Amino acid sequence: MEKHYASENEVLYHVGFSKAQLQGANIAILPGDPGRVEPLARQLGAKPSFIACHREYTSWLTHIADQAVLVCSTGMGGPSVAICLEELARMGISQVIRVGTTGTIQEKINPGEVIINKASVRLDGTSHHYAPASFPAVASFTVTGALIEAAKACNAPYHVGIAVSSDTFWPGQERYDSFTGYVPLHFQGTMEEWQRVGALNYEMETSALFVTCQALGIKAGAVCGVVAKRTEGEAIVPKELYDQALQYQIAIVRGAVERLS
């Protein structure tokens, strides 16, 4: 299959930068929130520098083990993730790590810990534009292995398992604290079902990430910080636990990139 790579100085329409600005980077760290890009770039590596800010895509470059690494936000949800991945693939990015937040649905997992997702339930729409419904959303064994080894090395409290990726924050994740409290019948009782089969967490991007990356030939992994415990309620954890999860993620991602390099 023919692949359509961008020319060196071609500025891609959505992300707003060119391959030349990547300085040879072939690994990308992908948080959802544009506001987390600069802090991640500064804490992950050396010589952080701003690249571009366009739409939901804020991009910085950092250096880990003397290698340039892109840090680029994806925004929320599958469509913006897939757009980002398409353009990064055209610029030669071949490995990506999603860094996000998540709510656990398992009692054994606590706020402030991290979840490394090896696969995801496809409750999104975007992934179905890249592969049929029967196609699994799975992470790269190589990238996931690097994340696990890095988590062990930094003594992070981590869990490995399957995410449930929903296009919606409220009904698809069976939340009843929305404006109307309405959850359609086909989503009612689903959290218990996912718990029973061993899924670990709800989030909104991983299934789109894994399937799109598989279709594009990119190796993908995902590590999420636990900021809500759905078995106890809907509240986001205090800032100190949120920050604790983030610091674990930073150590894990840095160690994983060093291994992948």
Tab-separated table of C-alpha atoms in Angstrom:
chain	number	residue	atom	x	y	z
A	1	MET	CA	0.000	0.000	0.000
A	2	GLU	CA	1.357	3.374	-1.023
A	3	LYS	CA	2.118	5.749	1.852
A	4	HIS	CA	1.891	9.501	1.506
A	5	TYR	CA	4.730	11.078	3.477
A	6	ALA	CA	4.940	14.838	3.865
A	7	SER	CA	7.828	16.762	2.368
A	8	GLU	CA	10.410	18.114	4.795
A	9	ASN	CA	9.008	21.642	5.038
A	10	GLU	CA	5.320	20.955	4.380
A	11	VAL	CA	3.230	22.345	7.259
A	12	LEU	CA	0.448	19.891	8.008
A	13	TYR	CA	-2.989	21.497	8.090
A	14	HIS	CA	-4.259	20.479	11.533
A	15	VAL	CA	-1.183	20.190	13.751
A	16	GLY	CA	0.415	23.254	12.205
A	17	PHE	CA	4.065	22.205	11.862
A	18	SER	CA	6.414	20.392	9.495
A	19	LYS	CA	8.658	17.343	9.630
A	20	ALA	CA	11.724	19.604	9.648
A	21	GLN	CA	10.642	21.018	13.013
A	22	LEU	CA	10.723	17.530	14.584
A	23	GLN	CA	14.541	17.400	14.374
A	24	GLY	CA	14.449	13.686	13.593
A	25	ALA	CA	11.944	12.680	16.302
A	26	ASN	CA	10.107	9.428	15.600
A	27	ILE	CA	8.491	8.999	19.040
A	28	ALA	CA	5.541	11.113	20.197
A	29	ILE	CA	4.048	11.534	23.661
A	30	LEU	CA	0.344	12.317	23.367
A	31	PRO	CA	-1.532	13.926	26.271
A	32	GLY	CA	-5.095	15.013	25.627
A	33	ASP	CA	-4.964	18.400	27.334
A	34	PRO	CA	-3.025	21.170	25.505
A	35	GLY	CA	-2.250	22.683	28.904
A	36	ARG	CA	-0.217	19.620	29.924
A	37	VAL	CA	2.132	19.712	26.931
A	38	GLU	CA	4.629	22.320	28.122
A	39	PRO	CA	4.931	20.894	31.688
A	40	LEU	CA	5.409	17.394	30.255
A	41	ALA	CA	8.046	18.557	27.785
A	42	ARG	CA	9.935	20.340	30.561
A	43	GLN	CA	9.767	17.460	33.048
A	44	LEU	CA	10.295	14.569	30.646
A	45	GLY	CA	13.586	15.631	29.122
A	46	ALA	CA	16.103	18.317	28.270
A	47	LYS	CA	16.125	21.330	25.949
A	48	PRO	CA	12.330	21.729	25.729
A	49	SER	CA	11.171	24.013	22.943
A	50	PHE	CA	7.832	25.195	21.589
A	51	ILE	CA	6.848	24.055	18.086
A	52	ALA	CA	3.283	25.129	17.339
A	53	CYS	CA	-0.212	25.696	18.671
A	54	HIS	CA	-3.123	25.175	16.294
A	55	ARG	CA	-6.665	24.108	17.208
A	56	GLU	CA	-6.421	21.455	19.968
A	57	TYR	CA	-2.878	20.548	18.961
A	58	THR	CA	-0.179	22.183	21.087
A	59	SER	CA	3.269	20.787	20.319
A	60	TRP	CA	6.650	20.960	22.025
A	61	LEU	CA	9.913	19.137	21.481
A	62	THR	CA	11.992	17.656	24.282
A	63	HIS	CA	15.070	15.416	24.373
A	64	ILE	CA	15.298	12.059	26.172
A	65	ALA	CA	18.557	10.079	26.016
A	66	ASP	CA	19.808	12.662	23.494
A	67	GLN	CA	16.921	11.883	21.151
A	68	ALA	CA	14.312	14.424	20.059
A	69	VAL	CA	10.825	13.456	21.247
A	70	LEU	CA	7.590	15.162	20.274
A	71	VAL	CA	4.996	16.061	22.908
A	72	CYS	CA	1.683	16.871	21.207
A	73	SER	CA	-1.823	17.218	22.617
A	74	THR	CA	-4.691	15.401	20.903
A	75	GLY	CA	-7.723	17.047	22.467
A	76	MET	CA	-10.615	14.959	23.786
A	77	GLY	CA	-12.116	12.010	21.948
A	78	GLY	CA	-11.345	9.782	19.009
A	79	PRO	CA	-11.800	12.072	15.970
A	80	SER	CA	-9.083	14.539	17.024
A	81	VAL	CA	-6.788	11.641	18.006
A	82	ALA	CA	-7.082	10.078	14.551
A	83	ILE	CA	-6.475	13.405	12.772
A	84	CYS	CA	-3.325	13.915	14.843
A	85	LEU	CA	-2.068	10.389	14.159
A	86	GLU	CA	-2.635	10.684	10.407
A	87	GLU	CA	-0.512	13.822	10.224
A	88	LEU	CA	2.195	12.534	12.587
A	89	ALA	CA	2.480	9.363	10.498
A	90	ARG	CA	3.024	11.492	7.401
A	91	MET	CA	5.955	13.142	9.216
A	92	GLY	CA	7.607	9.854	10.156
A	93	ILE	CA	6.404	9.308	13.725
A	94	SER	CA	6.482	5.529	14.227
A	95	GLN	CA	5.857	5.075	17.983
A	96	VAL	CA	3.426	6.886	20.280
A	97	ILE	CA	2.539	6.811	23.965
A	98	ARG	CA	-0.762	8.198	25.180
A	99	VAL	CA	-0.549	9.942	28.570
A	100	GLY	CA	-3.986	10.566	30.042
A	101	THR	CA	-6.272	10.516	33.043
A	102	THR	CA	-8.829	7.864	33.827
A	103	GLY	CA	-11.446	6.601	36.258
A	104	THR	CA	-10.968	3.098	37.591
A	105	ILE	CA	-13.915	0.706	37.876
A	106	GLN	CA	-12.082	-1.891	39.965
A	107	GLU	CA	-11.985	-1.760	43.758
A	108	LYS	CA	-8.361	-2.944	43.913
A	109	ILE	CA	-7.077	0.143	42.058
A	110	ASN	CA	-6.623	3.409	43.951
A	111	PRO	CA	-6.420	7.074	42.938
A	112	GLY	CA	-2.866	8.252	42.365
A	113	GLU	CA	-1.855	4.928	40.793
A	114	VAL	CA	-1.394	4.264	37.078
A	115	ILE	CA	-2.951	1.937	34.532
A	116	ILE	CA	-1.087	0.649	31.486
A	117	ASN	CA	-3.710	-0.377	28.959
A	118	LYS	CA	-2.872	-3.332	26.742
A	119	ALA	CA	-6.201	-3.226	24.882
A	120	SER	CA	-9.527	-1.427	24.869
A	121	VAL	CA	-13.240	-2.001	24.429
A	122	ARG	CA	-14.366	-0.077	21.351
A	123	LEU	CA	-17.271	2.106	22.482
A	124	ASP	CA	-16.042	4.868	20.188
A	125	GLY	CA	-17.037	5.709	16.629
A	126	THR	CA	-13.680	6.710	15.145
A	127	SER	CA	-12.053	3.277	15.267
A	128	HIS	CA	-14.918	1.856	13.188
A	129	HIS	CA	-13.848	4.119	10.340
A	130	TYR	CA	-10.472	2.334	10.321
A	131	ALA	CA	-11.405	-1.311	10.980
A	132	PRO	CA	-14.573	-3.421	11.307
A	133	ALA	CA	-16.221	-3.929	14.687
A	134	SER	CA	-14.724	-7.418	15.080
A	135	PHE	CA	-11.162	-6.044	14.876
A	136	PRO	CA	-9.481	-5.788	18.303
A	137	ALA	CA	-8.089	-2.556	19.750
A	138	VAL	CA	-4.722	-3.687	21.088
A	139	ALA	CA	-1.496	-1.956	22.047
A	140	SER	CA	1.947	-2.657	20.668
A	141	PHE	CA	3.642	-5.432	22.635
A	142	THR	CA	6.952	-3.580	22.311
A	143	VAL	CA	5.683	-0.247	23.648
A	144	THR	CA	3.595	-1.863	26.397
A	145	GLY	CA	6.559	-3.951	27.498
A	146	ALA	CA	8.724	-0.829	27.711
A	147	LEU	CA	6.067	0.914	29.834
A	148	ILE	CA	5.837	-2.073	32.201
A	149	GLU	CA	9.604	-2.332	32.596
A	150	ALA	CA	9.841	1.388	33.264
A	151	ALA	CA	7.045	1.184	35.854
A	152	LYS	CA	8.878	-1.605	37.645
A	153	ALA	CA	12.146	0.309	37.573
A	154	CYS	CA	10.656	3.402	39.231
A	155	ASN	CA	8.542	1.396	41.722
A	156	ALA	CA	5.303	2.939	40.457
A	157	PRO	CA	2.035	1.336	41.623
A	158	TYR	CA	0.803	0.157	38.230
A	159	HIS	CA	-1.860	-2.135	36.798
A	160	VAL	CA	-2.008	-3.680	33.323
A	161	GLY	CA	-5.326	-4.391	31.679
A	162	ILE	CA	-8.159	-3.446	29.370
A	163	ALA	CA	-9.787	-0.006	29.109
A	164	VAL	CA	-13.339	0.842	28.119
A	165	SER	CA	-13.139	3.713	25.628
A	166	SER	CA	-16.324	5.730	25.285
A	167	ASP	CA	-17.141	8.641	22.981
A	168	THR	CA	-19.106	10.251	25.813
A	169	PHE	CA	-18.115	11.194	29.343
A	170	TRP	CA	-21.585	10.666	30.859
A	171	PRO	CA	-23.936	8.091	29.236
A	172	GLY	CA	-21.278	5.861	27.651
A	173	GLN	CA	-19.501	5.589	30.998
A	174	GLU	CA	-22.812	5.092	32.810
A	175	ARG	CA	-22.634	8.304	34.787
A	176	TYR	CA	-25.896	9.575	36.258
A	177	ASP	CA	-24.659	12.986	37.466
A	178	SER	CA	-25.172	14.723	34.110
A	179	PHE	CA	-27.607	17.612	33.488
A	180	THR	CA	-30.594	15.276	33.012
A	181	GLY	CA	-29.223	12.128	34.651
A	182	TYR	CA	-30.398	10.189	31.603
A	183	VAL	CA	-28.506	7.064	30.534
A	184	PRO	CA	-29.973	5.113	27.574
A	185	LEU	CA	-31.137	1.589	28.316
A	186	HIS	CA	-28.341	-0.026	26.308
A	187	PHE	CA	-25.752	1.593	28.629
A	188	GLN	CA	-27.547	0.914	31.906
A	189	GLY	CA	-25.780	-1.820	33.885
A	190	THR	CA	-22.759	-1.828	31.607
A	191	MET	CA	-20.263	-0.704	34.240
A	192	GLU	CA	-20.997	-3.839	36.262
A	193	GLU	CA	-20.630	-5.916	33.113
A	194	TRP	CA	-17.208	-4.454	32.341
A	195	GLN	CA	-16.179	-4.976	35.978
A	196	ARG	CA	-17.201	-8.623	35.850
A	197	VAL	CA	-15.090	-9.362	32.784
A	198	GLY	CA	-12.071	-7.599	34.307
A	199	ALA	CA	-11.861	-4.256	32.512
A	200	LEU	CA	-9.944	-1.748	34.613
A	201	ASN	CA	-10.983	1.750	33.603
A	202	TYR	CA	-13.065	4.156	31.586
A	203	GLU	CA	-11.530	6.779	29.301
A	204	MET	CA	-12.187	8.338	25.899
A	205	GLU	CA	-9.280	7.924	23.479
A	206	THR	CA	-7.437	4.611	23.715
A	207	SER	CA	-9.516	2.449	21.376
A	208	ALA	CA	-9.302	5.075	18.637
A	209	LEU	CA	-5.560	5.367	19.263
A	210	PHE	CA	-4.858	1.620	19.119
A	211	VAL	CA	-6.954	0.849	16.034
A	212	THR	CA	-5.864	3.915	14.066
A	213	CYS	CA	-2.214	3.220	14.878
A	214	GLN	CA	-2.584	-0.382	13.768
A	215	ALA	CA	-4.095	0.781	10.471
A	216	LEU	CA	-1.291	3.316	9.965
A	217	GLY	CA	1.555	1.014	10.996
A	218	ILE	CA	2.422	2.934	14.169
A	219	LYS	CA	3.330	1.214	17.455
A	220	ALA	CA	1.177	2.533	20.302
A	221	GLY	CA	0.964	2.284	24.072
A	222	ALA	CA	-1.032	4.055	26.758
A	223	VAL	CA	-0.503	4.919	30.409
A	224	CYS	CA	-3.189	6.715	32.398
A	225	GLY	CA	-3.190	8.243	35.860
A	226	VAL	CA	-6.128	7.269	38.057
A	227	VAL	CA	-7.954	10.432	39.125
A	228	ALA	CA	-11.377	8.960	39.976
A	229	LYS	CA	-12.591	5.771	41.629
A	230	ARG	CA	-15.957	4.941	40.137
A	231	THR	CA	-16.660	2.229	42.709
A	232	GLU	CA	-16.871	4.976	45.332
A	233	GLY	CA	-18.303	7.940	43.428
A	234	GLU	CA	-17.868	10.422	40.595
A	235	ALA	CA	-15.590	12.991	42.259
A	236	ILE	CA	-12.130	13.816	40.923
A	237	VAL	CA	-9.430	13.156	43.517
A	238	PRO	CA	-7.624	15.946	45.427
A	239	LYS	CA	-4.806	17.722	43.604
A	240	GLU	CA	-2.062	15.925	45.524
A	241	LEU	CA	-3.236	12.523	44.251
A	242	TYR	CA	-3.694	13.892	40.732
A	243	ASP	CA	-0.113	15.219	40.826
A	244	GLN	CA	1.155	11.929	42.257
A	245	ALA	CA	-0.283	10.015	39.320
A	246	LEU	CA	1.254	12.517	36.905
A	247	GLN	CA	4.720	12.164	38.432
A	248	TYR	CA	4.510	8.380	38.112
A	249	GLN	CA	3.470	8.777	34.481
A	250	ILE	CA	6.404	11.084	33.766
A	251	ALA	CA	8.900	8.612	35.239
A	252	ILE	CA	7.305	5.703	33.361
A	253	VAL	CA	7.197	7.499	30.011
A	254	ARG	CA	10.784	8.713	30.322
A	255	GLY	CA	11.968	5.186	31.117
A	256	ALA	CA	9.902	3.705	28.294
A	257	VAL	CA	11.298	6.149	25.737
A	258	GLU	CA	14.834	5.359	26.857
A	259	ARG	CA	14.124	1.684	26.271
A	260	LEU	CA	12.416	2.236	22.925
A	261	SER	CA	15.273	4.430	21.741
